[in-house]
Short mmCIF file of C-alpha atoms in Angstrom, two decimals:
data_model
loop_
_atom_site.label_atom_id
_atom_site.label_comp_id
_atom_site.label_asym_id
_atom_site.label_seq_id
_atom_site.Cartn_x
_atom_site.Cartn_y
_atom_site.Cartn_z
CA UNK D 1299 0.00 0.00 0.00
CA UNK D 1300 3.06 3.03 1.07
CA UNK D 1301 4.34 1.81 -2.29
CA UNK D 1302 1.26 2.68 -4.23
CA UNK D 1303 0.95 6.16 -1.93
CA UNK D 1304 4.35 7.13 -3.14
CA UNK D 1305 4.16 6.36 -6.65
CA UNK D 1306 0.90 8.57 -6.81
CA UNK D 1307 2.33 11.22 -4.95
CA UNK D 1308 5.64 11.14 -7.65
CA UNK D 1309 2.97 11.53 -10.61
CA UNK D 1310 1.57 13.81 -8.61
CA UNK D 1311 4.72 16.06 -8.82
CA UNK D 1312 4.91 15.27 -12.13
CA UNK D 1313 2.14 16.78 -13.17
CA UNK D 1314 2.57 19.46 -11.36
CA UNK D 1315 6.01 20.18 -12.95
CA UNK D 1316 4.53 19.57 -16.34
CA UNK D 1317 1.49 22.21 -15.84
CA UNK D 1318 4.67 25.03 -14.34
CA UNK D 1319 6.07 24.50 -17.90
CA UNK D 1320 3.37 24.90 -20.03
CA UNK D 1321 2.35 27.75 -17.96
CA UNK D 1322 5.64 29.90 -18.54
CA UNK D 1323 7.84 28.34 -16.02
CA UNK D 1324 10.24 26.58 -18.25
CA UNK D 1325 13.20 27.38 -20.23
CA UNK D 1326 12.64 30.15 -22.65
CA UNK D 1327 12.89 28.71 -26.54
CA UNK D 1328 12.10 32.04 -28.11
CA UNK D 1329 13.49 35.15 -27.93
CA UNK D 1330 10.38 36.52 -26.93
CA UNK D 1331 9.59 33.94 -24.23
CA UNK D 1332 12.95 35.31 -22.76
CA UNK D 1333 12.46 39.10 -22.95
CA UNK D 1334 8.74 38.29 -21.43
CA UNK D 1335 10.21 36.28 -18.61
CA UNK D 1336 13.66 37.45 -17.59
CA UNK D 1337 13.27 41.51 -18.82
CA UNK D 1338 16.44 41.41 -20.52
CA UNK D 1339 18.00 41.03 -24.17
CA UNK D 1340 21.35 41.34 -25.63
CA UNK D 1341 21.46 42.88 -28.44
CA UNK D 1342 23.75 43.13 -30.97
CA UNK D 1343 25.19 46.79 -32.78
CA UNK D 1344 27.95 48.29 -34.39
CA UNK D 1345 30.27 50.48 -32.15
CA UNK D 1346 32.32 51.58 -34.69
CA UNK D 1347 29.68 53.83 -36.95
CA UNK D 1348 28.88 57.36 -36.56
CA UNK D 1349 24.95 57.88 -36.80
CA UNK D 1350 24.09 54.43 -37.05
CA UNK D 1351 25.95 52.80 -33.96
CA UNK D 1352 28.63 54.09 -32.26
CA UNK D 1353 30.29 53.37 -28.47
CA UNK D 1354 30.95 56.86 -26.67
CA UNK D 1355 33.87 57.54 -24.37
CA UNK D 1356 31.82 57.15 -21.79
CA UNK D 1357 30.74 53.45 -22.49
CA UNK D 1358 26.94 53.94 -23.93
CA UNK D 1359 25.90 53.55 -27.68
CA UNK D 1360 24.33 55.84 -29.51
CA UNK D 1361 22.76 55.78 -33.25
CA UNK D 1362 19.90 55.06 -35.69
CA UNK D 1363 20.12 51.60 -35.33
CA UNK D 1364 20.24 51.86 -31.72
CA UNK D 1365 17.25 53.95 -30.70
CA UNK D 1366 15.49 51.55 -33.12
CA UNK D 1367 16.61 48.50 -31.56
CA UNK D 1368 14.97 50.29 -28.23
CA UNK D 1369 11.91 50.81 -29.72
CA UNK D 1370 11.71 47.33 -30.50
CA UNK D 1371 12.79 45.79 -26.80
CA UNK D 1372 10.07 48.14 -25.72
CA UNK D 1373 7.39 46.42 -27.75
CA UNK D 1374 8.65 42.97 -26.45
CA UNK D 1375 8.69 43.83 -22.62
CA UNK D 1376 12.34 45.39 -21.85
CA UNK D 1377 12.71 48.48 -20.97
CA UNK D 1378 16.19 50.58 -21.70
CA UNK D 1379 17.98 49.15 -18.38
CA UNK D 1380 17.29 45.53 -19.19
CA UNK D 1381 19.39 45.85 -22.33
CA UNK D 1382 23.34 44.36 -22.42
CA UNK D 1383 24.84 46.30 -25.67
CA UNK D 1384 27.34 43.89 -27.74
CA UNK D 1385 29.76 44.88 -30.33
CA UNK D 1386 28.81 43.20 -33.71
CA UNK D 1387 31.03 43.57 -36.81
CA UNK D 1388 29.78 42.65 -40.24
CA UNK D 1389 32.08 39.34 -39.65
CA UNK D 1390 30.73 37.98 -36.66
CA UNK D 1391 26.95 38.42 -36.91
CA UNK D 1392 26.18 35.33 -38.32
CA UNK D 1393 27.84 33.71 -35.56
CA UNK D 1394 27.03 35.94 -32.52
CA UNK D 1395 22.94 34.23 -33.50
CA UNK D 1396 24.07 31.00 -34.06
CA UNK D 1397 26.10 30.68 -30.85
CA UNK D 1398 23.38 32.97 -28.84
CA UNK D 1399 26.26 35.44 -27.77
CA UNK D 1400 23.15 37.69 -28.82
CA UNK D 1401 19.48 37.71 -28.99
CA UNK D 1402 18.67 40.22 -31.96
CA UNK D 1403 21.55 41.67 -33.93
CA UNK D 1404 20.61 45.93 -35.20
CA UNK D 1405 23.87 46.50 -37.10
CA UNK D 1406 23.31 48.01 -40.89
CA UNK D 1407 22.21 44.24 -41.20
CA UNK D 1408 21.18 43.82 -44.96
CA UNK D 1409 18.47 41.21 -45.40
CA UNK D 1410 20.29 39.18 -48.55
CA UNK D 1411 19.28 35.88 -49.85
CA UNK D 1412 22.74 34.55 -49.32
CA UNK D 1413 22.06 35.29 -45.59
CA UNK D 1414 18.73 33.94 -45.34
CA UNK D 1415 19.78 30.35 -45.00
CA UNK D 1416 21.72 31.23 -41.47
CA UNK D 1417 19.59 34.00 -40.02
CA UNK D 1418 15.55 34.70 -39.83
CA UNK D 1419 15.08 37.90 -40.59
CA UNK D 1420 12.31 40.56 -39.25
CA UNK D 1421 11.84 43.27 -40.88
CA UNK D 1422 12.86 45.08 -43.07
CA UNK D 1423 12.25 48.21 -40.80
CA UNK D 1424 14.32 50.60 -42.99
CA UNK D 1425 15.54 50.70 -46.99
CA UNK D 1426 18.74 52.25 -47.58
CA UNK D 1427 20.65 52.35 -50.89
CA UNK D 1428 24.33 51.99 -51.09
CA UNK D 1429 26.17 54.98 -52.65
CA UNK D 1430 30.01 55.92 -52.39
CA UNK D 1431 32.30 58.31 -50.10
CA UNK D 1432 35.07 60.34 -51.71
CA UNK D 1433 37.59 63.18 -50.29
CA UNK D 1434 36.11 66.34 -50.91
CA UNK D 1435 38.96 67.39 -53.57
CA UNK D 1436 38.12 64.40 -55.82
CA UNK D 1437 36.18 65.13 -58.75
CA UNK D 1438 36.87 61.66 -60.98
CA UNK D 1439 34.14 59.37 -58.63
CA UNK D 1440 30.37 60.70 -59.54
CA UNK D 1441 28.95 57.34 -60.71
CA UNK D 1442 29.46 53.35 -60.53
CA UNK D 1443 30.96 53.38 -63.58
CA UNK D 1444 33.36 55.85 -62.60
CA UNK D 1445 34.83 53.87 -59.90
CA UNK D 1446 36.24 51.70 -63.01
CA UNK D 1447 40.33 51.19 -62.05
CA UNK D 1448 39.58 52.70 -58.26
CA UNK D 1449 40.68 50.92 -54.99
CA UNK D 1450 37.62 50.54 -52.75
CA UNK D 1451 37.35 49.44 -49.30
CA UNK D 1452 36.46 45.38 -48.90
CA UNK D 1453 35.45 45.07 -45.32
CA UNK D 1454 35.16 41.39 -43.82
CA UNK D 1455 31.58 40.29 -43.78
CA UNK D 1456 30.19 43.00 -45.78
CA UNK D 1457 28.65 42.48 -49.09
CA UNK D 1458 29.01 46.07 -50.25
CA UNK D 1459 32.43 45.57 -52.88
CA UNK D 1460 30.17 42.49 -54.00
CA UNK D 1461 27.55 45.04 -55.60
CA UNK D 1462 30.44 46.67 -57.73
CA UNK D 1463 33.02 43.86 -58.26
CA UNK D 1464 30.19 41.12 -58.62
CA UNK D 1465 27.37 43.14 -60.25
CA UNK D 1466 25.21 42.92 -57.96
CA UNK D 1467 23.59 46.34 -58.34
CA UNK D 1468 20.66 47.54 -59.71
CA UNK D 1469 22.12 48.28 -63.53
CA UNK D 1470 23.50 44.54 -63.22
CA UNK D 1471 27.22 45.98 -63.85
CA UNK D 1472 30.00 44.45 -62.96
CA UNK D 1473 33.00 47.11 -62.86
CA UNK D 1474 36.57 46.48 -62.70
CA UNK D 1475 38.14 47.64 -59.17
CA UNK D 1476 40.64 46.95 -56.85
CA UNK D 1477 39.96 45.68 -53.61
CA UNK D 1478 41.65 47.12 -49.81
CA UNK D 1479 40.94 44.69 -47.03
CA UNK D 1480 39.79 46.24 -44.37
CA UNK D 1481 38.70 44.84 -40.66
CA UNK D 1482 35.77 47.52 -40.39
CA UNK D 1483 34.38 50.94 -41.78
CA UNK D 1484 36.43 52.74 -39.50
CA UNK D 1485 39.52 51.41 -40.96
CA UNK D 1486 37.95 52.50 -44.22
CA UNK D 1487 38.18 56.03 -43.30
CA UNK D 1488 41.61 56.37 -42.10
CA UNK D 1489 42.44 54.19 -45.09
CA UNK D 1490 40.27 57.02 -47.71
CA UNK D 1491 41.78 59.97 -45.92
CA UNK D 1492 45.45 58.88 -45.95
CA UNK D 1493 45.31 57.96 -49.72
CA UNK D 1494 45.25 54.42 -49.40
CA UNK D 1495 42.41 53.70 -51.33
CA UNK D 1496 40.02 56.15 -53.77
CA UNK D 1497 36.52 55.29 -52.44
CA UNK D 1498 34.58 54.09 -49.45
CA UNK D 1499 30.78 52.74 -51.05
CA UNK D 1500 28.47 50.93 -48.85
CA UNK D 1501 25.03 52.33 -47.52
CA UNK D 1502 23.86 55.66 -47.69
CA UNK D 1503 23.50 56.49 -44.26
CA UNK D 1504 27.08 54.79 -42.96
CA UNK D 1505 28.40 57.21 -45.13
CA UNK D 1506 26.64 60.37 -44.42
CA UNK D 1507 27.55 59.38 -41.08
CA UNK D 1508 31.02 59.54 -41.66
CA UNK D 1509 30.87 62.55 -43.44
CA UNK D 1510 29.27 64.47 -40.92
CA UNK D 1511 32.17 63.62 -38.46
CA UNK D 1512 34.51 64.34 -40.69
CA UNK D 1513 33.24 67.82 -41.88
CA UNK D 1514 34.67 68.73 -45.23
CA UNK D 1515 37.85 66.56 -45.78
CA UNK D 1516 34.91 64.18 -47.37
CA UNK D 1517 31.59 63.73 -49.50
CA UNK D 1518 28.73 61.39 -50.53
CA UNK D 1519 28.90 61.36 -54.51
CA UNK D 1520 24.96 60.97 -54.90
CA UNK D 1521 24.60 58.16 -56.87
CA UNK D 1522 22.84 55.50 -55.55
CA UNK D 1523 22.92 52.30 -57.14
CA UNK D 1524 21.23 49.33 -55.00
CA UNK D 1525 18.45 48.77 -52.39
CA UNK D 1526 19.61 47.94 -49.15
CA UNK D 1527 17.23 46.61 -46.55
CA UNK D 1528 17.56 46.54 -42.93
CA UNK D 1529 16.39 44.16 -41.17
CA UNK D 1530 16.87 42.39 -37.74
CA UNK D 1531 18.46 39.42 -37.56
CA UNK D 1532 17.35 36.40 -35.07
CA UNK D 1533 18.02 33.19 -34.69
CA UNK D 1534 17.42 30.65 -37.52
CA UNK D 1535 13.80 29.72 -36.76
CA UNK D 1536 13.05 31.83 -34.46
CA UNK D 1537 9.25 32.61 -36.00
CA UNK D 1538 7.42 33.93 -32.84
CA UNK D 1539 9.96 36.59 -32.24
CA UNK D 1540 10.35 37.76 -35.57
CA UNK D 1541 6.67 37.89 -36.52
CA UNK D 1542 6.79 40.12 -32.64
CA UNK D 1543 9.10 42.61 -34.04
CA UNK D 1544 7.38 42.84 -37.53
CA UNK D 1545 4.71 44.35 -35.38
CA UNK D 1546 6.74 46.64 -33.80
CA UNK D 1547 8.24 48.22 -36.79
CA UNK D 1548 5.18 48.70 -37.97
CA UNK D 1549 4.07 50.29 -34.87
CA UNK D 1550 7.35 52.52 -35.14
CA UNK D 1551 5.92 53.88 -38.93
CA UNK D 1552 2.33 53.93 -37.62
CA UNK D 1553 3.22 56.39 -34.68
CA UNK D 1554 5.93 58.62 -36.34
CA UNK D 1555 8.65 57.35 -34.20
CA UNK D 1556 10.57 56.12 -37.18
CA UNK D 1557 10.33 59.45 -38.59
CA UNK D 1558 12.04 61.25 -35.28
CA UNK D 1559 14.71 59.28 -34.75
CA UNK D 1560 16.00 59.39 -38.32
CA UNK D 1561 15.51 63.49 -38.38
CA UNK D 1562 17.24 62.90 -34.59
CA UNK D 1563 20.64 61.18 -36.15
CA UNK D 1564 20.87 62.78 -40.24
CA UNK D 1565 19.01 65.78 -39.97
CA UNK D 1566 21.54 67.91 -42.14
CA UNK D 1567 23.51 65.51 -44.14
CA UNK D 1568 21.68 65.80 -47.41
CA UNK D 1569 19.34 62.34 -46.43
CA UNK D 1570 15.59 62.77 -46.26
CA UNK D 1571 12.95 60.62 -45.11
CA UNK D 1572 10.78 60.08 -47.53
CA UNK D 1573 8.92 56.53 -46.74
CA UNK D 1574 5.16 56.68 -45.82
CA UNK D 1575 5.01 53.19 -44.37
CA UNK D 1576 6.86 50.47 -43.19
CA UNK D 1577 8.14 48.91 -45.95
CA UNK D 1578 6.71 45.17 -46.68
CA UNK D 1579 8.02 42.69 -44.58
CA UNK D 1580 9.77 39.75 -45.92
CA UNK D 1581 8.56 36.99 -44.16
CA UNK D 1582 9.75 35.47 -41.02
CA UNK D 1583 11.50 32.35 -42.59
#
């Protein structure tokens, strides 16, 4: 009979164990679950990128892609303090998800079909277009097709000297360059303004960023020539979360927030805003 008391009393506790999981009190599997449960999210930026992510003397980040990546913990339950800030490069993002160093990744992070595979993708929550940054004296870059025989900046992880060496633009031209390694944007710079290459050319609003810092040693040519859309990058599979965050962007549009914190970071650099809506999201894969 105490056999048959204790063996109840185990399924008992069983059960009970079972009904604490279902009702929240397990491990968190999503993204989501773990910003609802814990408050807290690491999140992924660039440190390294004036207007769009950059680490101050003082140890806080500031930028575009920052303030949005607020926004967005907001909607899912963190506030500000419950956020741990993590350098991300355009080498290590990939990685940073697949490992979980990071729980979203907000770092000029180009939705791409060649990334697709590795990363789930919400968004996109902004559409840049990549152009190309010149010093101010130069007068031979004003197009792609200019930047024929040039020496342009190939960081790691980036896909930007793909679009001109590869063709991978939107007039499908592949044009004959040579390519700088470099470990970041920043590198690009110091690289561009001591005459080691002829041309920095990756998204619109890196660049104005740049140039704004810089004052007028350099310049945006004006040319656009591809779409680049920004988008949030989660963990392969990760469906509940990004389908979360689609909501949120659109949210951002809805509201005007969007709006504010792009005047907030390029008001004055020669970028507008000129999107009415969120722009159509491409499916939480």
């Amino acid at each position: 009979m105490r056999s048959r008391q204790i063996g109840a009393t185990l399924l008992s506790a069983a059960a009970l164990v079972g009904s604490l999981a279902a009702c929240g009190g397990g491990e968190a599997t999503t993204v989501l679950q773990k910003a609802t449960n814990d408050k807290k999210l690491t999140i992924g930026v660039k440190y390294d990128q004036p207007g769009m992510g950059l680490k101050k003397p003082d140890g806080t980040v500031e930028g575009f892609d920052v303030d949005v990546a607020k926004y967005i913990a907001k909607e899912l339950g963190v506030e500000e303090s419950g956020i741990t800030w993590k350098e991300a490069r355009s080498a290590n993002r990939e990685t940073f998800l697949q490992q979980g160093q990071v729980d979203l990744i907000v770092a000029t992070y180009s939705i791409t079909e060649a990334r697709k595979p590795k990363v789930t993708f919400a968004g996109p929550f902004y559409v840049a277009h990549q152009d190309t940054l010149v010093r101010a004296d130069d007068t031979s870059i004003t197009s792609l097709d200019s930047l024929k025989g040039k020496r342009i900046c190939q960081v790691t992880g980036s896909n930007s000297w793909k679009n001109i060496a590869e063709g991978t633009n939107l007039q499908s031209k592949k044009i004959d360059v040579t390519l700088v390694a470099a470990g970041a944007y920043d590198e690009c710079i110091t690289k561009l303004k001591g005459d080691a290459l002829d041309a920095v050319t990756t998204d619109d609003m890196i660049l104005a960023g740049y140039a704004k810092r810089e004052g007028s040693s350099l310049k945006v040519t004006g040319a656009p020539f591809t779409d680049e859309k920004y988008g949030v990058g989660l963990k392969k599979g990760d469906k509940e979360t990004c389908e979360a965050v689609n909501k949120a962007i659109t949210k951002m549009y809805s509201d005007g927030t969007i709006k504010t914190l792009f005047d907030k970071h390029f008001s004055g650099t020669g970028l507008n805003f000129t999107a009415t809506a969120a722009p159509p999201a491409e499916g939480c894969a």
